[in-house]
Coordinates of C-alpha atoms in Angstrom, one line a residue:
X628 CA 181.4 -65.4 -175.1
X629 CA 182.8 -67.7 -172.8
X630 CA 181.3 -66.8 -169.4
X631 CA 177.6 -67.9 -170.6
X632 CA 176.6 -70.6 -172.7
X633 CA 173.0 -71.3 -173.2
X634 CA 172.1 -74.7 -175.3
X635 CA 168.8 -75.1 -176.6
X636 CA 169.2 -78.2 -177.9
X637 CA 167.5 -80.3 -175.8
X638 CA 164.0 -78.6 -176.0
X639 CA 163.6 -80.3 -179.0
X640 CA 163.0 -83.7 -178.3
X641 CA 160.5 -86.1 -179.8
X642 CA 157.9 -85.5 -177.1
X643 CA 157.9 -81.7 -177.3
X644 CA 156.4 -79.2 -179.6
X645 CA 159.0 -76.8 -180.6
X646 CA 161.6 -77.6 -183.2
X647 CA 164.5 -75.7 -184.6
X648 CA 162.5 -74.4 -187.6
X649 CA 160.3 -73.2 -184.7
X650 CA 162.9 -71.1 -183.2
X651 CA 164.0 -69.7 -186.3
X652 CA 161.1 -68.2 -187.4
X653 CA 160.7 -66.4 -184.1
X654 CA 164.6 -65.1 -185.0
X655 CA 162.6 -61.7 -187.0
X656 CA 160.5 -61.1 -183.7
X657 CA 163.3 -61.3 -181.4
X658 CA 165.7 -59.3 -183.5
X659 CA 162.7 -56.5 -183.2
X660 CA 162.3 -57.4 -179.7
X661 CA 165.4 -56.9 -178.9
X662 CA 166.2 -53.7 -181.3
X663 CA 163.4 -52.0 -178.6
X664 CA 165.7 -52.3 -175.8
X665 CA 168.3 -50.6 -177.6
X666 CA 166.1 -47.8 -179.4
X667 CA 163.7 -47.1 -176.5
X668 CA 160.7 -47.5 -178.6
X669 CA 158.9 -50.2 -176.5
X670 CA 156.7 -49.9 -173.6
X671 CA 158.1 -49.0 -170.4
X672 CA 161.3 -47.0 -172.5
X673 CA 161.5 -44.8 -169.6
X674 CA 163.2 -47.9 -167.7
X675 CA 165.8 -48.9 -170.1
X676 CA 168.6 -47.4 -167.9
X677 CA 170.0 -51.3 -167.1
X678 CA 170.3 -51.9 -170.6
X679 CA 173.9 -49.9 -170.9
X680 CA 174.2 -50.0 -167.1
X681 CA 177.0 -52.1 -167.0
X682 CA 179.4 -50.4 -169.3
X683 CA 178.3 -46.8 -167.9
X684 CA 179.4 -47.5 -164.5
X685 CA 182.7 -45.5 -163.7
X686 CA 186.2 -46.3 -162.2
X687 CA 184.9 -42.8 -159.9
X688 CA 181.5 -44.4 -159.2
X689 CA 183.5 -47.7 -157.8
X690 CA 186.0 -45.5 -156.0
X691 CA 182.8 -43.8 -154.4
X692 CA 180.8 -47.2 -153.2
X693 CA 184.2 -48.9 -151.9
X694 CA 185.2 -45.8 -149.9
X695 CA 181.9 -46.0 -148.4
X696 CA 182.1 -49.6 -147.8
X697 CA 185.2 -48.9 -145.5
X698 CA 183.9 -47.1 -143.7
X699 CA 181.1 -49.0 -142.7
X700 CA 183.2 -52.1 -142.3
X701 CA 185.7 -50.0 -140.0
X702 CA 182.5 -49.2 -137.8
X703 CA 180.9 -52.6 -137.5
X704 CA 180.7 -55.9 -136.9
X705 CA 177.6 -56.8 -138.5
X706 CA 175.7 -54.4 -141.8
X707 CA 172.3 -54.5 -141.9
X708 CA 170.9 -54.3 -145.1
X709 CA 167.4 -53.0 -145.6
X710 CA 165.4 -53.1 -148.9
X711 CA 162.6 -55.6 -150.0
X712 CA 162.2 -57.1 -153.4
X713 CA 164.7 -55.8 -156.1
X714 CA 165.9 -53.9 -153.4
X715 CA 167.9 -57.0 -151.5
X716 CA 167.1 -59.8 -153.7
X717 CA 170.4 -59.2 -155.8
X718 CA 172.5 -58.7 -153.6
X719 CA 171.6 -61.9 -151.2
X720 CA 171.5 -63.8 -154.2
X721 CA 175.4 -62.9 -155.6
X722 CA 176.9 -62.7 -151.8
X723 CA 175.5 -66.1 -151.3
X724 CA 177.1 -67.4 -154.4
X725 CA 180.4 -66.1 -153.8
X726 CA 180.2 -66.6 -150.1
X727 CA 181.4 -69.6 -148.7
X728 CA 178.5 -71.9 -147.7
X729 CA 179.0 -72.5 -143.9
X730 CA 180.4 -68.8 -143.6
X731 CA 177.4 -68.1 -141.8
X732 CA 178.8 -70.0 -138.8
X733 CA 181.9 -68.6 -137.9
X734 CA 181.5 -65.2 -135.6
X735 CA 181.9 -61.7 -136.4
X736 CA 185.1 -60.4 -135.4
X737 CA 187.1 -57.3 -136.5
X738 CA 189.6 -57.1 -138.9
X739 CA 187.5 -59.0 -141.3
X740 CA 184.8 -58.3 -143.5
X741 CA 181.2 -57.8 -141.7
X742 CA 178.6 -60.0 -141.8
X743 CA 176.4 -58.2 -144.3
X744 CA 172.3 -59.6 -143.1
X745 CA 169.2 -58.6 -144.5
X746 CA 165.9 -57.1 -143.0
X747 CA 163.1 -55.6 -144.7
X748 CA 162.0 -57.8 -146.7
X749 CA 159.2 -59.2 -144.7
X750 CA 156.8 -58.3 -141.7
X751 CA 158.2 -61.0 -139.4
X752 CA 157.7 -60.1 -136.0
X753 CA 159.5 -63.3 -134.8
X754 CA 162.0 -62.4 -137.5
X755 CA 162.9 -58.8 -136.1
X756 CA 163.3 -59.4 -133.0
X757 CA 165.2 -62.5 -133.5
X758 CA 167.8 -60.5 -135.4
X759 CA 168.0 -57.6 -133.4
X760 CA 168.7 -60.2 -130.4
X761 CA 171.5 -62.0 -133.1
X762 CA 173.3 -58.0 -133.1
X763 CA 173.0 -57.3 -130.0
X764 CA 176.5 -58.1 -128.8
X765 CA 178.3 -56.4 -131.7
X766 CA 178.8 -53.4 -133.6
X767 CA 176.1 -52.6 -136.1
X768 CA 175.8 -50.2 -139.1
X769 CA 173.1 -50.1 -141.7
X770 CA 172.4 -49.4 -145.6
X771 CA 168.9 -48.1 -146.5
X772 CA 167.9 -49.0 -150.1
X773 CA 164.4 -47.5 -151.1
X774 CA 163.8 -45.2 -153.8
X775 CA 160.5 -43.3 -151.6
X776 CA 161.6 -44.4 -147.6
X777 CA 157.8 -45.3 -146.9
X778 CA 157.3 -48.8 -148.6
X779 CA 156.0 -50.5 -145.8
X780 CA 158.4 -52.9 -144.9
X781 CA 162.1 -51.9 -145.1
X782 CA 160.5 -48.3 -143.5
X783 CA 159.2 -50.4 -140.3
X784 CA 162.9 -52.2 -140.2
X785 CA 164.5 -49.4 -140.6
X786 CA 163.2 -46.9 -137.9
X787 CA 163.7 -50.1 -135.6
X788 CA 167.3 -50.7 -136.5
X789 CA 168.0 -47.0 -136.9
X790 CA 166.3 -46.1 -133.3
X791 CA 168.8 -49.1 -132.1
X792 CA 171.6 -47.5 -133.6
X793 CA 171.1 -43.8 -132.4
X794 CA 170.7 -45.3 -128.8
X795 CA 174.1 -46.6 -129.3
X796 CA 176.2 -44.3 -130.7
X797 CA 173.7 -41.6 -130.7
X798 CA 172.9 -38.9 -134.3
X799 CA 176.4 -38.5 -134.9
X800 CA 177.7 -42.2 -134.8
X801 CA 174.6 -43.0 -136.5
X802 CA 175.9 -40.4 -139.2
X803 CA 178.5 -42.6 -140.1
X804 CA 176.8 -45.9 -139.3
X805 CA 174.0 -45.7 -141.8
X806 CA 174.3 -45.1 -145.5
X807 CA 171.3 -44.9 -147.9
X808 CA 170.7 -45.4 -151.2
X809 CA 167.6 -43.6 -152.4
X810 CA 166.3 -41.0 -155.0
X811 CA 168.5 -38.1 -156.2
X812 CA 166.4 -35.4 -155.2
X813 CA 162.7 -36.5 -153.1
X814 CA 161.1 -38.7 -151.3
X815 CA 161.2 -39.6 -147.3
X816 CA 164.4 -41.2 -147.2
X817 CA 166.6 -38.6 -148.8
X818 CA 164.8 -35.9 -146.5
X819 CA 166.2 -37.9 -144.1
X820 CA 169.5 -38.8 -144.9
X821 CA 170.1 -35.3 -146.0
X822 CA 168.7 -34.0 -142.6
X823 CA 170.9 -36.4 -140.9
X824 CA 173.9 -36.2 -142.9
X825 CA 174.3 -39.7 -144.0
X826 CA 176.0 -40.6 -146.9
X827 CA 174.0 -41.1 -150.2
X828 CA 173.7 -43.3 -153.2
X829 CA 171.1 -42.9 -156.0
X830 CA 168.6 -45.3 -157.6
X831 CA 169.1 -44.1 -161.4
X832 CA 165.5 -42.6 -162.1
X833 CA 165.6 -45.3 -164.8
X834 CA 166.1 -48.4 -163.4
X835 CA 163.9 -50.8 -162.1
X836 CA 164.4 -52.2 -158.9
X837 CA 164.4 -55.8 -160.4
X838 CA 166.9 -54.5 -162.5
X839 CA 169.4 -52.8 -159.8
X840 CA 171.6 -55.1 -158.5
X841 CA 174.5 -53.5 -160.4
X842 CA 173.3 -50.2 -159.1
X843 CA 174.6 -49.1 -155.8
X844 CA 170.9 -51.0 -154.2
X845 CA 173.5 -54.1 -154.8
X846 CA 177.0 -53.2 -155.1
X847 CA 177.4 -51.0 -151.8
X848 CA 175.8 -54.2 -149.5
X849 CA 178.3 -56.8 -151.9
X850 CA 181.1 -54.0 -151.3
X851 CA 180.5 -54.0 -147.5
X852 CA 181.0 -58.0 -147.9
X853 CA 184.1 -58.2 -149.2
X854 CA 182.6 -59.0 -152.8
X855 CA 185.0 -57.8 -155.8
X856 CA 182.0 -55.6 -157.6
X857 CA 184.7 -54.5 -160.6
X858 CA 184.9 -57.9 -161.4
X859 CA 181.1 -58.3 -160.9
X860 CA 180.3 -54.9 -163.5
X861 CA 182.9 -56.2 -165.5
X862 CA 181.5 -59.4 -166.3
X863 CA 177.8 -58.0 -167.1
X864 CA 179.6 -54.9 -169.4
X865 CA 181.2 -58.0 -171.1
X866 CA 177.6 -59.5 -171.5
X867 CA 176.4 -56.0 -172.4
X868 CA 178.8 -55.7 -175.2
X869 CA 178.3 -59.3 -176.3
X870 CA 174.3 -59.3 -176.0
X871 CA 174.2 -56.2 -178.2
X872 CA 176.4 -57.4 -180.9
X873 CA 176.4 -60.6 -181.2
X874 CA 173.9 -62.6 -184.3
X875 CA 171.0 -64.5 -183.1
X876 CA 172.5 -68.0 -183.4
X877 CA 175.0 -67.2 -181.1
X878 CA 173.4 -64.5 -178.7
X879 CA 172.8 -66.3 -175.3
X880 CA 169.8 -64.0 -174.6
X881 CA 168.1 -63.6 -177.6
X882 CA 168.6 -67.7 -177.8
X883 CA 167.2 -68.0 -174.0
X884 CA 164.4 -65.9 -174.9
X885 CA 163.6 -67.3 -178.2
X886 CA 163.2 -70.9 -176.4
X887 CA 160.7 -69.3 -173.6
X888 CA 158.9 -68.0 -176.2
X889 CA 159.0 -71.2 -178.5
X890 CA 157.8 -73.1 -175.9
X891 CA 154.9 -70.7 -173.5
X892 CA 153.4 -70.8 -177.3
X893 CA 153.2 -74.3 -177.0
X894 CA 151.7 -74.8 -174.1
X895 CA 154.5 -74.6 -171.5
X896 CA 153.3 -72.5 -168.5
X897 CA 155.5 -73.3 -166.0
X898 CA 160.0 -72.6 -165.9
X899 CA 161.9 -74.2 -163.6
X900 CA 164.8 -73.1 -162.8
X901 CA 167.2 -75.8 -161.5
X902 CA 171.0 -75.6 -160.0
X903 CA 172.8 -78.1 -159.1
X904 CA 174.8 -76.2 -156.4
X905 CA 173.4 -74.9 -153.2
X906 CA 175.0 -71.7 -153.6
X907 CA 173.1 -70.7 -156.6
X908 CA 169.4 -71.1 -154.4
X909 CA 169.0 -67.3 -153.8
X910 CA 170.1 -66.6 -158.2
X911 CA 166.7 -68.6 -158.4
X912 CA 165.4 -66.1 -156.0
X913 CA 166.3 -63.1 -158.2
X914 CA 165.5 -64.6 -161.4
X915 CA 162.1 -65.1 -159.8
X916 CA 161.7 -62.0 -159.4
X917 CA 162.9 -60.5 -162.5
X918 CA 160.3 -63.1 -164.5
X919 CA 157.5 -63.1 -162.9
X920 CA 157.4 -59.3 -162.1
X921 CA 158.2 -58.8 -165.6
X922 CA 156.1 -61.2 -167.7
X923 CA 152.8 -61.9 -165.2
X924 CA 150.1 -59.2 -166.2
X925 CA 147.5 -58.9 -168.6
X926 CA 146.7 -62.7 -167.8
X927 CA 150.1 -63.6 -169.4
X928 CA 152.8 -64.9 -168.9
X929 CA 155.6 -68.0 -167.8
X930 CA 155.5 -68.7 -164.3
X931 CA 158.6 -69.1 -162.5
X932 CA 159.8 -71.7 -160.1
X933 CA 163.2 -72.9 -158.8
X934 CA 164.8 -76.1 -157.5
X935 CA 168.0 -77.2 -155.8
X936 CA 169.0 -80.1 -156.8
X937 CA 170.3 -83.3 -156.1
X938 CA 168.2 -82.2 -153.4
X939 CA 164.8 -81.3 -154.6
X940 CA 164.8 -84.4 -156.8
X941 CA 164.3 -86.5 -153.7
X942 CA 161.0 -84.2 -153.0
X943 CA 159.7 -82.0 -156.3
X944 CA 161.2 -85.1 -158.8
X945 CA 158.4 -86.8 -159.1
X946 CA 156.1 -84.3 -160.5
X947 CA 158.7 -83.2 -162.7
X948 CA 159.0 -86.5 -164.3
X949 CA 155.7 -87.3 -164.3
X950 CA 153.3 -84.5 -163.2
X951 CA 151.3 -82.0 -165.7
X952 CA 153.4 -81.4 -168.4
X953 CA 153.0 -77.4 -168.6
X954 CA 156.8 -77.6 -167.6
X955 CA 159.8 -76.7 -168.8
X956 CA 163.3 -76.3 -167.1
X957 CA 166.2 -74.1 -167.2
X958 CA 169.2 -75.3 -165.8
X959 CA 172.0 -73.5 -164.3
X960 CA 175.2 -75.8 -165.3
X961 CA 178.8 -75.3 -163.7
X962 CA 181.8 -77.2 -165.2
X963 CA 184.3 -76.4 -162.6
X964 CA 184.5 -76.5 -158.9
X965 CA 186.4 -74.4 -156.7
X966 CA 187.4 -77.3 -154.3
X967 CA 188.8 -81.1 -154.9
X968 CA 187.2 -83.7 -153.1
X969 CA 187.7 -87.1 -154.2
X970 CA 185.8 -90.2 -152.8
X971 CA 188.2 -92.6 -151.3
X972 CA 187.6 -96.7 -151.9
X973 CA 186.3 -98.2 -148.7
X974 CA 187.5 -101.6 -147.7
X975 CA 184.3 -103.3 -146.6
X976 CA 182.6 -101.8 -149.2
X977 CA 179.2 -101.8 -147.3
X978 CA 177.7 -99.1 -149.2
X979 CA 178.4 -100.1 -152.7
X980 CA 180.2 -97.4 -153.7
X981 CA 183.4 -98.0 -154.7
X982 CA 182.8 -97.9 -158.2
X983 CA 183.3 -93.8 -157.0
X984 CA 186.8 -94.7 -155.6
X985 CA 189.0 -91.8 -157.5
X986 CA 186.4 -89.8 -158.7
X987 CA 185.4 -85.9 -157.6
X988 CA 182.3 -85.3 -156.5
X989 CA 182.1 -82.6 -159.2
X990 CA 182.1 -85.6 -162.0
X991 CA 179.5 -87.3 -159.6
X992 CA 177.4 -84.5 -159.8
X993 CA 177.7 -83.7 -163.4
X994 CA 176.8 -87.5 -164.4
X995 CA 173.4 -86.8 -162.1
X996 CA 173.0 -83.3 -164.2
X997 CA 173.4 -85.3 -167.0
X998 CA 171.0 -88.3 -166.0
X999 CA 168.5 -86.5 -165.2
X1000 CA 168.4 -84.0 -167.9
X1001 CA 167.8 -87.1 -169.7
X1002 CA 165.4 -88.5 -167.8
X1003 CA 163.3 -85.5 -167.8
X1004 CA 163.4 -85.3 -171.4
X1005 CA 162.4 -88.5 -171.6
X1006 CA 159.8 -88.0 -169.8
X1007 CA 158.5 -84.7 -171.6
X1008 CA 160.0 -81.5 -170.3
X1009 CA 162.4 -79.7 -172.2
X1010 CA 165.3 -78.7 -171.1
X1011 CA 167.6 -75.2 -171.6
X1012 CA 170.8 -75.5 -170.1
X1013 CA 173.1 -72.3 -168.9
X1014 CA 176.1 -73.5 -168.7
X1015 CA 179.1 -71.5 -166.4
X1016 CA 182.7 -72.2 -166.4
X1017 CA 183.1 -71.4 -162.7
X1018 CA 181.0 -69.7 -160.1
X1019 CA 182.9 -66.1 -159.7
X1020 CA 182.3 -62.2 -159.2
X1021 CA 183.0 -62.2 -163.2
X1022 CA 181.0 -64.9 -164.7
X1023 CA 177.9 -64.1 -161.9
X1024 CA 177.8 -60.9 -163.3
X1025 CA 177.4 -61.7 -167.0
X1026 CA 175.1 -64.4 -165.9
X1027 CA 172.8 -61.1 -164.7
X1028 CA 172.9 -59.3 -167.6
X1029 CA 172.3 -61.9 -169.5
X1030 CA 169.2 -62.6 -167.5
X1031 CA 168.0 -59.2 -167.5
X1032 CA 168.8 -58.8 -171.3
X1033 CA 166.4 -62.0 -171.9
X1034 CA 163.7 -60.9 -170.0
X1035 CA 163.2 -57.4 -172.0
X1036 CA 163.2 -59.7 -175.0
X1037 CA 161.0 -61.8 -173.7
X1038 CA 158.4 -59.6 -172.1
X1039 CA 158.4 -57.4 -175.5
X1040 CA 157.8 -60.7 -177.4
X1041 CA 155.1 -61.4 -175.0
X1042 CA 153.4 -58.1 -176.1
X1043 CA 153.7 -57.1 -171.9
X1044 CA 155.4 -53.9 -170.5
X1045 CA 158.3 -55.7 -169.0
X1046 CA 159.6 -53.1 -166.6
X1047 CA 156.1 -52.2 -165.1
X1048 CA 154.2 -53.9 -161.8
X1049 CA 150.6 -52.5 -161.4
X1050 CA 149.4 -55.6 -159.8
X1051 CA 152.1 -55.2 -156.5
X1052 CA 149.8 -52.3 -155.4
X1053 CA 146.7 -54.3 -154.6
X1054 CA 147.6 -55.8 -151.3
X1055 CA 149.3 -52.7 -150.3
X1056 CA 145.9 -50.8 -150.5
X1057 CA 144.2 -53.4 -148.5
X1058 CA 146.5 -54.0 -146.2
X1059 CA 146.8 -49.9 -145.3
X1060 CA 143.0 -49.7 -145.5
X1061 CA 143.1 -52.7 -143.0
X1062 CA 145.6 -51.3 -140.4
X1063 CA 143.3 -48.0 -140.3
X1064 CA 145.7 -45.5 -142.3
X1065 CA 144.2 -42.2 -142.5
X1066 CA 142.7 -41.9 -145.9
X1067 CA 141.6 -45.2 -146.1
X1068 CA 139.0 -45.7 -143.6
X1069 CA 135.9 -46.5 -145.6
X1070 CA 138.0 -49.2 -147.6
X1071 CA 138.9 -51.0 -144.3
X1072 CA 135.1 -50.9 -143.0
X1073 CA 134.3 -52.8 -146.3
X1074 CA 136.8 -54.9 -146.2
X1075 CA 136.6 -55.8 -143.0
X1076 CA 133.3 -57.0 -143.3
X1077 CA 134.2 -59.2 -145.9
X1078 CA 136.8 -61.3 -143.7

């Protein structure tokens, strides 16, 4: 499997607790974690839908979500997407990583693919009105993703942005303005959309919204974009098919998974997820997600962070080197560039650097991957490293799967449900019971006088 590589290697240095013999006596446990997935005999089996996602999705379903994507791009400048959580997270995080980075500077204009942005995902006040004042001037259209239409923020972005739309172009442009992706048969929003004829997608009943980005929650906002999603499903069925078949030594998840586990046993408490290219910030976004929505209940569980670096070393490397060490980090590593840019030798030489002169920045930066992957070794935190050949729709997609395929494994192996999230509900019912919602009005007298 050439898309993915993940080396363990380096989480057995002299200063950490795991060895090899370590990980392969957790190979029996993994093999049965992983076995779960596949047989639908663990906890939360009725959400195992993602596991053979990939390779179900049809030529017809792609013909469906690209169809749909013209016509929204015909109608609009600018797509608003609206979903919270698992709902936007993966699709922000793949258009960013095969967007380029400055994009966001250059204009809408027709004839060219919209400008896909995101609301929704917060209670911004600042933040909504900011971006209806950024649309004003062009044409808008929208995509609803939530499976129930009442979740509390994309509902309140919504009826704003649909309300802006309908004034507009009033209910029949808005009919071919807004699209929604919701559940097949109930809930608010597909009342809705089937009252006001919008076009449909469906949130498979089994499938988690941490786990949906290949769904049509993510590949109708990355169509709109001008993202290729075949290539995107094809690299994750490629994964799929790999992941399933391949033998433990050589099976990126189950090896990914096996090192978490390794080392959370240990005493490790804490992943970082690193990347060494900007574009990758908002992967570390969705990962977040996946992890810690995944693995953090029953008191349990790794919990996940993520850095930028060169960047973040200037700001979070000195904790890393020499803070707590309840860390370990994960590092996203590209070998190839898409762009040459070589540093040129300077005359005056001012700045010391023309012991550069000829090189890429690429090599640049992989030296600095490599020094300080050292360094933090050195210095006690282990280090996994997932190495990519390129950044592209293909390899981001098996990078996904891959993910998602290692975070079943390694929730099971946790002894967790890894495709449940009890906890999300508890601010939610404080938050209602504080705003006065009808039902809830002896909560929010008690709670109030707590505050």
């Amino acid at each position: 499997m050439k898309s993915v590589n993940v080396q363990i290697d380096k989480i057995f240095a002299p200063a950490s607790a795991v060895t090899a013999a370590d990980i392969e006596a957790l190979k029996p446990e993994i093999e049965a974690a992983h076995a779960l997935l596949h047989n639908g005999k663990g906890k939360g089996n009725d959400f195992l839908g993602w596991v053979n996602l990939p390779s179900s999705v049809t030529a017809a379903e792609l013909d469906k979500i690209e169809a749909a994507a013209r016509t929204l791009r015909d109608e609009a400048d600018i797509v608003i997407a609206i979903g919270i959580g698992g709902s936007y997270l993966g699709a922000k995080a793949v258009l960013e990583a095969l967007s380029g980075s400055f994009d966001h500077l250059s204009a809408p204009r027709k004839g060219t693919n919209p400008k896909v942005l995101f609301a929704g995902q917060n209670i911004s006040e600042d933040y909504t009105w900011e971006l209806m004042q950024a649309v004003k001037d062009y044409d808008i259209a929208a995509i609803v993703i939530s499976k129930s239409g009442t979740t509390t923020e994309p509902a309140i972005a919504f009826r704003i942005v649909r309300d802006e739309i309908e004034r507009r172009y009033g209910k029949a442009g808005a009919a071919r303005r807004i699209a929604a992706v919701t559940d097949s048969a109930k809930g608010a929003l597909r009342t809705l959309a089937d009252t006001e004829g919008y076009p449909t997608f469906v949130i498979p009943d089994d499938v988690g919204g941490r786990y949906s980005v290949l769904t049509p929650v993510g590949l109708l906002p990355l169509a709109v974009a001008g993202v290729d999603i075949r290539a995107l499903v094809a690299g994750a069925a490629e994964m799929e098919k790999f992941t399933a078949e391949a033998p433990f030594s050589e099976n990126p998840a189950m090896q990914y998974a096996a090192a978490r586990t390794a080392l959370y046993r240990s005493g490790k408490k804490i992943e970082i997820l690193a990347s060494y290219e900007p574009k990758l910030q908002n992967i570390g976004e969705w990962w977040k997600q996946l992890y810690g929505e995944s693995e953090g209940k029953e008191g349990k569980g790794i919990f996940p962070a993520s850095v930028t670096l060169t960047a973040d070393l200037h700001s979070m490397g000195q904790y890393i080197q020499q803070g707590e060490r309840t860390i370990f980090e994960t590092v996203i590593r590209v070998a190839e560039p898409a762009h040459t840019f070589r540093i040129e030798s300077d005359r005056e030489n001012l700045d010391g650097l023309n012991f550069l002169a000829g090189k890429r920045i690429g090599e640049v930066n992989q030296m600095a991957i490599l020094g300080t992957m050292l360094a933090h070794v050195d210095g006690g935190v282990p280090n996994i490293a997932v190495e990519l050949p390129r950044i592209d729709a293909h390899t981001v997609g098996a990078l996904l799967y891959m993910f998602e395929k290692a975070c079943g494994i390694s929730g099971y192996a946790l002894g967790v449900n890894p495709f449940d999230q009890p906890g999300v509900e508890a601010y939610k019912k404080n938050m209602f019971a504080l705003l006065g919602k009808p039902g809830y009005e002896q909560e929010g007298e008690e709670l109030r006088k707590r505050l």
